[in-house]
mmCIF file with all atom_site columns, C-alpha atoms in Angstrom:
data_model
loop_
_atom_site.group_PDB
_atom_site.id
_atom_site.type_symbol
_atom_site.label_atom_id
_atom_site.label_alt_id
_atom_site.label_comp_id
_atom_site.label_asym_id
_atom_site.label_entity_id
_atom_site.label_seq_id
_atom_site.pdbx_PDB_ins_code
_atom_site.Cartn_x
_atom_site.Cartn_y
_atom_site.Cartn_z
_atom_site.occupancy
_atom_site.B_iso_or_equiv
_atom_site.pdbx_formal_charge
_atom_site.auth_seq_id
_atom_site.auth_comp_id
_atom_site.auth_asym_id
_atom_site.auth_atom_id
_atom_site.pdbx_PDB_model_num
ATOM 1   C CA . MET P 1 1   ? 6.782   28.572  -8.348  1.00 49.00 ? 10  MET P CA 1
ATOM 2   C CA . PHE P 1 2   ? 4.481   30.169  -11.696 1.00 49.00 ? 11  PHE P CA 1
ATOM 3   C CA . PRO P 1 3   ? 1.015   31.223  -10.075 1.00 50.00 ? 12  PRO P CA 1
ATOM 4   C CA . GLU P 1 4   ? -0.743  29.193  -12.974 1.00 54.00 ? 13  GLU P CA 1
ATOM 5   C CA . ALA P 1 5   ? 1.072   26.076  -11.732 1.00 48.00 ? 14  ALA P CA 1
ATOM 6   C CA . ALA P 1 6   ? 0.435   26.471  -8.404  1.00 48.00 ? 15  ALA P CA 1
ATOM 7   C CA . ALA P 1 7   ? -3.493  27.120  -8.651  1.00 50.00 ? 16  ALA P CA 1
ATOM 8   C CA . SER P 1 8   ? -3.388  23.758  -10.875 1.00 46.00 ? 17  SER P CA 1
ATOM 9   C CA . MET P 1 9   ? -1.727  21.611  -8.157  1.00 47.00 ? 18  MET P CA 1
ATOM 10  C CA . LYS P 1 10  ? -4.245  23.306  -5.447  1.00 49.00 ? 19  LYS P CA 1
ATOM 11  C CA . ARG P 1 11  ? -7.238  22.751  -8.461  1.00 47.00 ? 20  ARG P CA 1
ATOM 12  C CA . LEU P 1 12  ? -5.806  18.940  -8.878  1.00 44.00 ? 21  LEU P CA 1
ATOM 13  C CA . GLU P 1 13  ? -5.932  18.510  -4.824  1.00 47.00 ? 22  GLU P CA 1
ATOM 14  C CA . ARG P 1 14  ? -9.439  19.438  -4.694  1.00 46.00 ? 23  ARG P CA 1
ATOM 15  C CA . GLU P 1 15  ? -10.181 17.436  -7.313  1.00 49.00 ? 24  GLU P CA 1
ATOM 16  C CA . THR P 1 16  ? -8.217  13.827  -5.869  1.00 50.00 ? 25  THR P CA 1
ATOM 17  C CA . PRO P 1 17  ? -10.994 11.691  -4.285  1.00 55.00 ? 26  PRO P CA 1
ATOM 18  C CA . VAL P 1 18  ? -10.319 10.720  -0.753  1.00 59.00 ? 27  VAL P CA 1
ATOM 19  C CA . ALA P 1 19  ? -11.295 7.675   0.919   1.00 72.00 ? 28  ALA P CA 1
ATOM 20  C CA . THR P 1 20  ? -10.894 6.388   4.552   1.00 88.00 ? 29  THR P CA 1
ATOM 21  C CA . VAL P 1 21  ? -9.256  3.109   5.071   1.00 87.00 ? 30  VAL P CA 1
ATOM 22  C CA . GLU P 1 22  ? -12.734 1.282   5.134   1.00 89.00 ? 31  GLU P CA 1
ATOM 23  C CA . VAL P 1 23  ? -13.296 2.527   1.375   1.00 86.00 ? 32  VAL P CA 1
ATOM 24  C CA . SER P 1 24  ? -9.577  2.061   0.635   1.00 88.00 ? 33  SER P CA 1
ATOM 25  C CA . LEU P 1 25  ? -10.185 -1.788  2.028   1.00 91.00 ? 34  LEU P CA 1
ATOM 26  C CA . LYS P 1 26  ? -13.167 -2.531  0.280   1.00 93.00 ? 35  LYS P CA 1
ATOM 27  C CA . ASP P 1 27  ? -11.422 -0.599  -3.118  1.00 91.00 ? 36  ASP P CA 1
ATOM 28  C CA . VAL P 1 28  ? -8.651  -2.520  -3.748  1.00 92.00 ? 37  VAL P CA 1
ATOM 29  C CA . MET P 1 29  ? -10.077 -6.135  -2.870  1.00 94.00 ? 38  MET P CA 1
ATOM 30  C CA . THR P 1 30  ? -12.817 -5.466  -5.083  1.00 92.00 ? 39  THR P CA 1
ATOM 31  C CA . SER P 1 31  ? -10.904 -3.832  -8.276  1.00 91.00 ? 40  SER P CA 1
ATOM 32  C CA . VAL P 1 32  ? -7.640  -6.463  -8.277  1.00 94.00 ? 41  VAL P CA 1
ATOM 33  C CA . GLU P 1 33  ? -8.680  -9.733  -8.827  1.00 94.00 ? 42  GLU P CA 1
ATOM 34  C CA . GLY P 1 34  ? -7.345  -12.855 -7.110  1.00 96.00 ? 43  GLY P CA 1
ATOM 35  C CA . ALA P 1 35  ? -7.117  -10.210 -3.691  1.00 96.00 ? 44  ALA P CA 1
ATOM 36  C CA . LEU P 1 36  ? -7.494  -12.764 -0.665  1.00 96.00 ? 45  LEU P CA 1
ATOM 37  C CA . GLY P 1 37  ? -6.714  -10.019 2.270   1.00 96.00 ? 46  GLY P CA 1
ATOM 38  C CA . ALA P 1 38  ? -5.321  -6.436  2.512   1.00 95.00 ? 47  ALA P CA 1
ATOM 39  C CA . ALA P 1 39  ? -4.391  -4.277  5.334   1.00 94.00 ? 48  ALA P CA 1
ATOM 40  C CA . VAL P 1 40  ? -3.688  -1.068  6.223   1.00 92.00 ? 49  VAL P CA 1
ATOM 41  C CA . VAL P 1 41  ? -0.662  -1.074  8.882   1.00 94.00 ? 50  VAL P CA 1
ATOM 42  C CA . ASP P 1 42  ? 0.766   1.739   11.049  1.00 91.00 ? 51  ASP P CA 1
ATOM 43  C CA . TYR P 1 43  ? 4.763   0.204   10.897  1.00 87.00 ? 52  TYR P CA 1
ATOM 44  C CA . SER P 1 44  ? 5.795   2.710   13.896  1.00 87.00 ? 53  SER P CA 1
ATOM 45  C CA . SER P 1 45  ? 3.458   0.355   16.328  1.00 91.00 ? 54  SER P CA 1
ATOM 46  C CA . GLY P 1 46  ? 2.866   -2.771  13.905  1.00 91.00 ? 55  GLY P CA 1
ATOM 47  C CA . MET P 1 47  ? -0.785  -2.414  14.168  1.00 93.00 ? 56  MET P CA 1
ATOM 48  C CA . ALA P 1 48  ? -3.510  -2.979  11.832  1.00 92.00 ? 57  ALA P CA 1
ATOM 49  C CA . LEU P 1 49  ? -6.016  -0.064  11.543  1.00 91.00 ? 58  LEU P CA 1
ATOM 50  C CA . GLY P 1 50  ? -8.035  -2.184  9.149   1.00 92.00 ? 59  GLY P CA 1
ATOM 51  C CA . THR P 1 51  ? -7.926  -5.521  7.333   1.00 93.00 ? 60  THR P CA 1
ATOM 52  C CA . LEU P 1 52  ? -10.997 -7.039  4.820   1.00 92.00 ? 61  LEU P CA 1
ATOM 53  C CA . GLY P 1 53  ? -10.417 -10.947 3.707   1.00 94.00 ? 62  GLY P CA 1
ATOM 54  C CA . GLY P 1 54  ? -8.363  -12.693 5.051   1.00 91.00 ? 63  GLY P CA 1
ATOM 55  C CA . GLY P 1 55  ? -9.548  -16.252 7.028   1.00 86.00 ? 64  GLY P CA 1
ATOM 56  C CA . LYS P 1 56  ? -7.969  -19.034 9.105   1.00 86.00 ? 65  LYS P CA 1
ATOM 57  C CA . ASP P 1 57  ? -5.131  -19.642 7.080   1.00 89.00 ? 66  ASP P CA 1
ATOM 58  C CA . LEU P 1 58  ? -4.474  -15.972 6.707   1.00 93.00 ? 67  LEU P CA 1
ATOM 59  C CA . ASP P 1 59  ? -4.750  -13.757 9.651   1.00 95.00 ? 68  ASP P CA 1
ATOM 60  C CA . LEU P 1 60  ? -3.933  -10.150 8.555   1.00 94.00 ? 69  LEU P CA 1
ATOM 61  C CA . THR P 1 61  ? -3.772  -9.070  12.054  1.00 93.00 ? 70  THR P CA 1
ATOM 62  C CA . VAL P 1 62  ? -0.221  -11.071 12.175  1.00 94.00 ? 71  VAL P CA 1
ATOM 63  C CA . ALA P 1 63  ? 1.145   -10.322 9.068   1.00 94.00 ? 72  ALA P CA 1
ATOM 64  C CA . ALA P 1 64  ? 0.280   -6.906  9.472   1.00 91.00 ? 73  ALA P CA 1
ATOM 65  C CA . ALA P 1 65  ? 2.958   -7.465  12.612  1.00 93.00 ? 74  ALA P CA 1
ATOM 66  C CA . GLY P 1 66  ? 5.240   -9.685  10.952  1.00 94.00 ? 75  GLY P CA 1
ATOM 67  C CA . ASN P 1 67  ? 5.434   -7.114  7.545   1.00 95.00 ? 76  ASN P CA 1
ATOM 68  C CA . THR P 1 68  ? 6.256   -4.275  10.088  1.00 94.00 ? 77  THR P CA 1
ATOM 69  C CA . ASP P 1 69  ? 9.788   -6.412  10.413  1.00 94.00 ? 78  ASP P CA 1
ATOM 70  C CA . VAL P 1 70  ? 10.251  -6.634  7.147   1.00 94.00 ? 79  VAL P CA 1
ATOM 71  C CA . ILE P 1 71  ? 9.870   -2.794  6.339   1.00 93.00 ? 80  ILE P CA 1
ATOM 72  C CA . ARG P 1 72  ? 11.990  -2.021  8.976   1.00 91.00 ? 81  ARG P CA 1
ATOM 73  C CA . ALA P 1 73  ? 14.785  -4.055  8.057   1.00 94.00 ? 82  ALA P CA 1
ATOM 74  C CA . LYS P 1 74  ? 14.621  -3.010  4.402   1.00 93.00 ? 83  LYS P CA 1
ATOM 75  C CA . VAL P 1 75  ? 14.902  0.791   6.059   1.00 89.00 ? 84  VAL P CA 1
ATOM 76  C CA . ARG P 1 76  ? 17.738  0.074   8.083   1.00 93.00 ? 85  ARG P CA 1
ATOM 77  C CA . THR P 1 77  ? 19.579  -2.128  4.934   1.00 95.00 ? 86  THR P CA 1
ATOM 78  C CA . MET P 1 78  ? 19.096  1.333   2.824   1.00 93.00 ? 87  MET P CA 1
ATOM 79  C CA . GLU P 1 79  ? 20.667  3.309   5.712   1.00 94.00 ? 88  GLU P CA 1
ATOM 80  C CA . LEU P 1 80  ? 23.383  0.823   5.584   1.00 96.00 ? 89  LEU P CA 1
ATOM 81  C CA . LEU P 1 81  ? 23.906  0.670   2.059   1.00 96.00 ? 90  LEU P CA 1
ATOM 82  C CA . GLY P 1 82  ? 23.836  4.660   1.919   1.00 95.00 ? 91  GLY P CA 1
ATOM 83  C CA . LEU P 1 83  ? 20.756  4.666   -0.615  1.00 94.00 ? 92  LEU P CA 1
ATOM 84  C CA . SER P 1 84  ? 18.366  7.212   -0.916  1.00 89.00 ? 93  SER P CA 1
ATOM 85  C CA . GLY P 1 85  ? 14.671  7.420   -2.495  1.00 87.00 ? 94  GLY P CA 1
ATOM 86  C CA . GLN P 1 86  ? 11.894  5.653   -0.610  1.00 86.00 ? 95  GLN P CA 1
ATOM 87  C CA . ILE P 1 87  ? 10.559  2.522   -1.195  1.00 89.00 ? 96  ILE P CA 1
ATOM 88  C CA . GLU P 1 88  ? 7.979   2.138   -3.182  1.00 91.00 ? 97  GLU P CA 1
ATOM 89  C CA . ASP P 1 89  ? 6.632   -1.549  -2.548  1.00 93.00 ? 98  ASP P CA 1
ATOM 90  C CA . ILE P 1 90  ? 8.336   -4.604  -1.567  1.00 96.00 ? 99  ILE P CA 1
ATOM 91  C CA . LEU P 1 91  ? 7.388   -7.873  -3.150  1.00 97.00 ? 100 LEU P CA 1
ATOM 92  C CA . ILE P 1 92  ? 7.231   -11.681 -1.491  1.00 96.00 ? 101 ILE P CA 1
ATOM 93  C CA . THR P 1 93  ? 6.433   -14.115 -3.617  1.00 97.00 ? 102 THR P CA 1
ATOM 94  C CA . LEU P 1 94  ? 5.363   -17.407 -2.274  1.00 96.00 ? 103 LEU P CA 1
ATOM 95  C CA . GLU P 1 95  ? 4.384   -20.791 -4.445  1.00 96.00 ? 104 GLU P CA 1
ATOM 96  C CA . SER P 1 96  ? 0.803   -19.531 -4.836  1.00 96.00 ? 105 SER P CA 1
ATOM 97  C CA . GLN P 1 97  ? 0.817   -16.337 -3.516  1.00 96.00 ? 106 GLN P CA 1
ATOM 98  C CA . TYR P 1 98  ? 1.770   -12.954 -3.698  1.00 97.00 ? 107 TYR P CA 1
ATOM 99  C CA . HIS P 1 99  ? 2.454   -10.446 -0.569  1.00 97.00 ? 108 HIS P CA 1
ATOM 100 C CA . LEU P 1 100 ? 2.552   -7.102  -1.228  1.00 97.00 ? 109 LEU P CA 1
ATOM 101 C CA . ILE P 1 101 ? 3.582   -4.009  0.534   1.00 96.00 ? 110 ILE P CA 1
ATOM 102 C CA . ARG P 1 102 ? 3.131   -0.636  -0.264  1.00 94.00 ? 111 ARG P CA 1
ATOM 103 C CA . LEU P 1 103 ? 4.274   2.515   1.855   1.00 92.00 ? 112 LEU P CA 1
ATOM 104 C CA . VAL P 1 104 ? 1.714   5.101   2.302   1.00 88.00 ? 113 VAL P CA 1
ATOM 105 C CA . THR P 1 105 ? 3.311   8.450   1.033   1.00 80.00 ? 114 THR P CA 1
ATOM 106 C CA . GLY P 1 106 ? 0.313   11.035  0.614   1.00 65.00 ? 115 GLY P CA 1
ATOM 107 C CA . ARG P 1 107 ? -1.440  13.119  2.481   1.00 57.00 ? 116 ARG P CA 1
ATOM 108 C CA . SER P 1 108 ? -1.789  12.154  5.899   1.00 58.00 ? 117 SER P CA 1
ATOM 109 C CA . GLY P 1 109 ? -0.384  8.567   5.404   1.00 56.00 ? 118 GLY P CA 1
ATOM 110 C CA . ASN P 1 110 ? 2.922   8.739   6.768   1.00 73.00 ? 119 ASN P CA 1
ATOM 111 C CA . GLY P 1 111 ? 3.886   5.675   8.794   1.00 85.00 ? 120 GLY P CA 1
ATOM 112 C CA . LEU P 1 112 ? 1.682   3.366   7.046   1.00 91.00 ? 121 LEU P CA 1
ATOM 113 C CA . PHE P 1 113 ? 1.666   0.615   4.644   1.00 93.00 ? 122 PHE P CA 1
ATOM 114 C CA . LEU P 1 114 ? -0.845  -1.202  2.243   1.00 94.00 ? 123 LEU P CA 1
ATOM 115 C CA . TYR P 1 115 ? -0.867  -5.257  2.825   1.00 96.00 ? 124 TYR P CA 1
ATOM 116 C CA . LEU P 1 116 ? -2.078  -7.401  -0.281  1.00 96.00 ? 125 LEU P CA 1
ATOM 117 C CA . VAL P 1 117 ? -2.388  -10.736 -0.223  1.00 97.00 ? 126 VAL P CA 1
ATOM 118 C CA . LEU P 1 118 ? -2.936  -12.042 -3.743  1.00 97.00 ? 127 LEU P CA 1
ATOM 119 C CA . ASP P 1 119 ? -3.995  -15.703 -5.262  1.00 96.00 ? 128 ASP P CA 1
ATOM 120 C CA . LYS P 1 120 ? -0.696  -16.023 -7.807  1.00 96.00 ? 129 LYS P CA 1
ATOM 121 C CA . SER P 1 121 ? -2.766  -17.993 -10.282 1.00 96.00 ? 130 SER P CA 1
ATOM 122 C CA . ARG P 1 122 ? -5.602  -15.570 -10.652 1.00 96.00 ? 131 ARG P CA 1
ATOM 123 C CA . SER P 1 123 ? -3.543  -12.410 -10.460 1.00 96.00 ? 132 SER P CA 1
ATOM 124 C CA . ASN P 1 124 ? -1.855  -9.517  -12.573 1.00 95.00 ? 133 ASN P CA 1
ATOM 125 C CA . LEU P 1 125 ? 0.946   -8.426  -10.983 1.00 95.00 ? 134 LEU P CA 1
ATOM 126 C CA . ALA P 1 126 ? 1.497   -5.655  -12.980 1.00 95.00 ? 135 ALA P CA 1
ATOM 127 C CA . MET P 1 127 ? -3.031  -4.384  -12.616 1.00 94.00 ? 136 MET P CA 1
ATOM 128 C CA . ALA P 1 128 ? -2.456  -5.328  -8.778  1.00 95.00 ? 137 ALA P CA 1
ATOM 129 C CA . ARG P 1 129 ? 0.790   -3.250  -8.232  1.00 95.00 ? 138 ARG P CA 1
ATOM 130 C CA . HIS P 1 130 ? -1.136  -0.144  -10.400 1.00 93.00 ? 139 HIS P CA 1
ATOM 131 C CA . GLN P 1 131 ? -4.553  -0.353  -8.295  1.00 93.00 ? 140 GLN P CA 1
ATOM 132 C CA . LEU P 1 132 ? -2.452  -0.362  -4.849  1.00 92.00 ? 141 LEU P CA 1
ATOM 133 C CA . LYS P 1 133 ? -0.450  2.726   -5.920  1.00 91.00 ? 142 LYS P CA 1
ATOM 134 C CA . ARG P 1 134 ? -4.283  4.033   -7.016  1.00 90.00 ? 143 ARG P CA 1
ATOM 135 C CA . VAL P 1 135 ? -5.306  3.281   -3.922  1.00 89.00 ? 144 VAL P CA 1
ATOM 136 C CA . GLU P 1 136 ? -2.059  4.600   -2.155  1.00 88.00 ? 145 GLU P CA 1
ATOM 137 C CA . GLU P 1 137 ? -3.429  7.740   -3.032  1.00 86.00 ? 146 GLU P CA 1
ATOM 138 C CA . GLN P 1 138 ? -6.579  8.379   -2.302  1.00 85.00 ? 147 GLN P CA 1
ATOM 139 C CA . LEU P 1 139 ? -6.121  6.775   1.530   1.00 85.00 ? 148 LEU P CA 1
ATOM 140 C CA . GLU P 1 140 ? -6.547  9.534   3.950   1.00 79.00 ? 149 GLU P CA 1
ATOM 141 C CA . VAL P 1 141 ? -5.934  8.861   7.853   1.00 72.00 ? 150 VAL P CA 1
#
């Protein structure tokens, strides 16, 4: 790599804001229209490292564990098919909700995913994916 490019990359790494789990969850819940609940989950254990939102009809800790199985199944399927590349996100569409699962790949987030539940009638899926990607890039655990 050229010295100028290396210096530029280091400067960008320093300038990229870093966010904790709590800050990231607050950010996604306030920046995404129609957000009903969000979680940061360790998919090796299925444990939620943090949750925000949800309610009696949306138990985010149960959803965290269940969506861990979704990720594991997709990774196994990709291996069986010989597909390369990384999963960016997984979308589950229900009658009245979107459920977005985004694997965390940056910084120290390997083995984690962001989980976001949206009210389908009040949300913009493209904007939600964009905001979730931004939050994922800033998450530091």
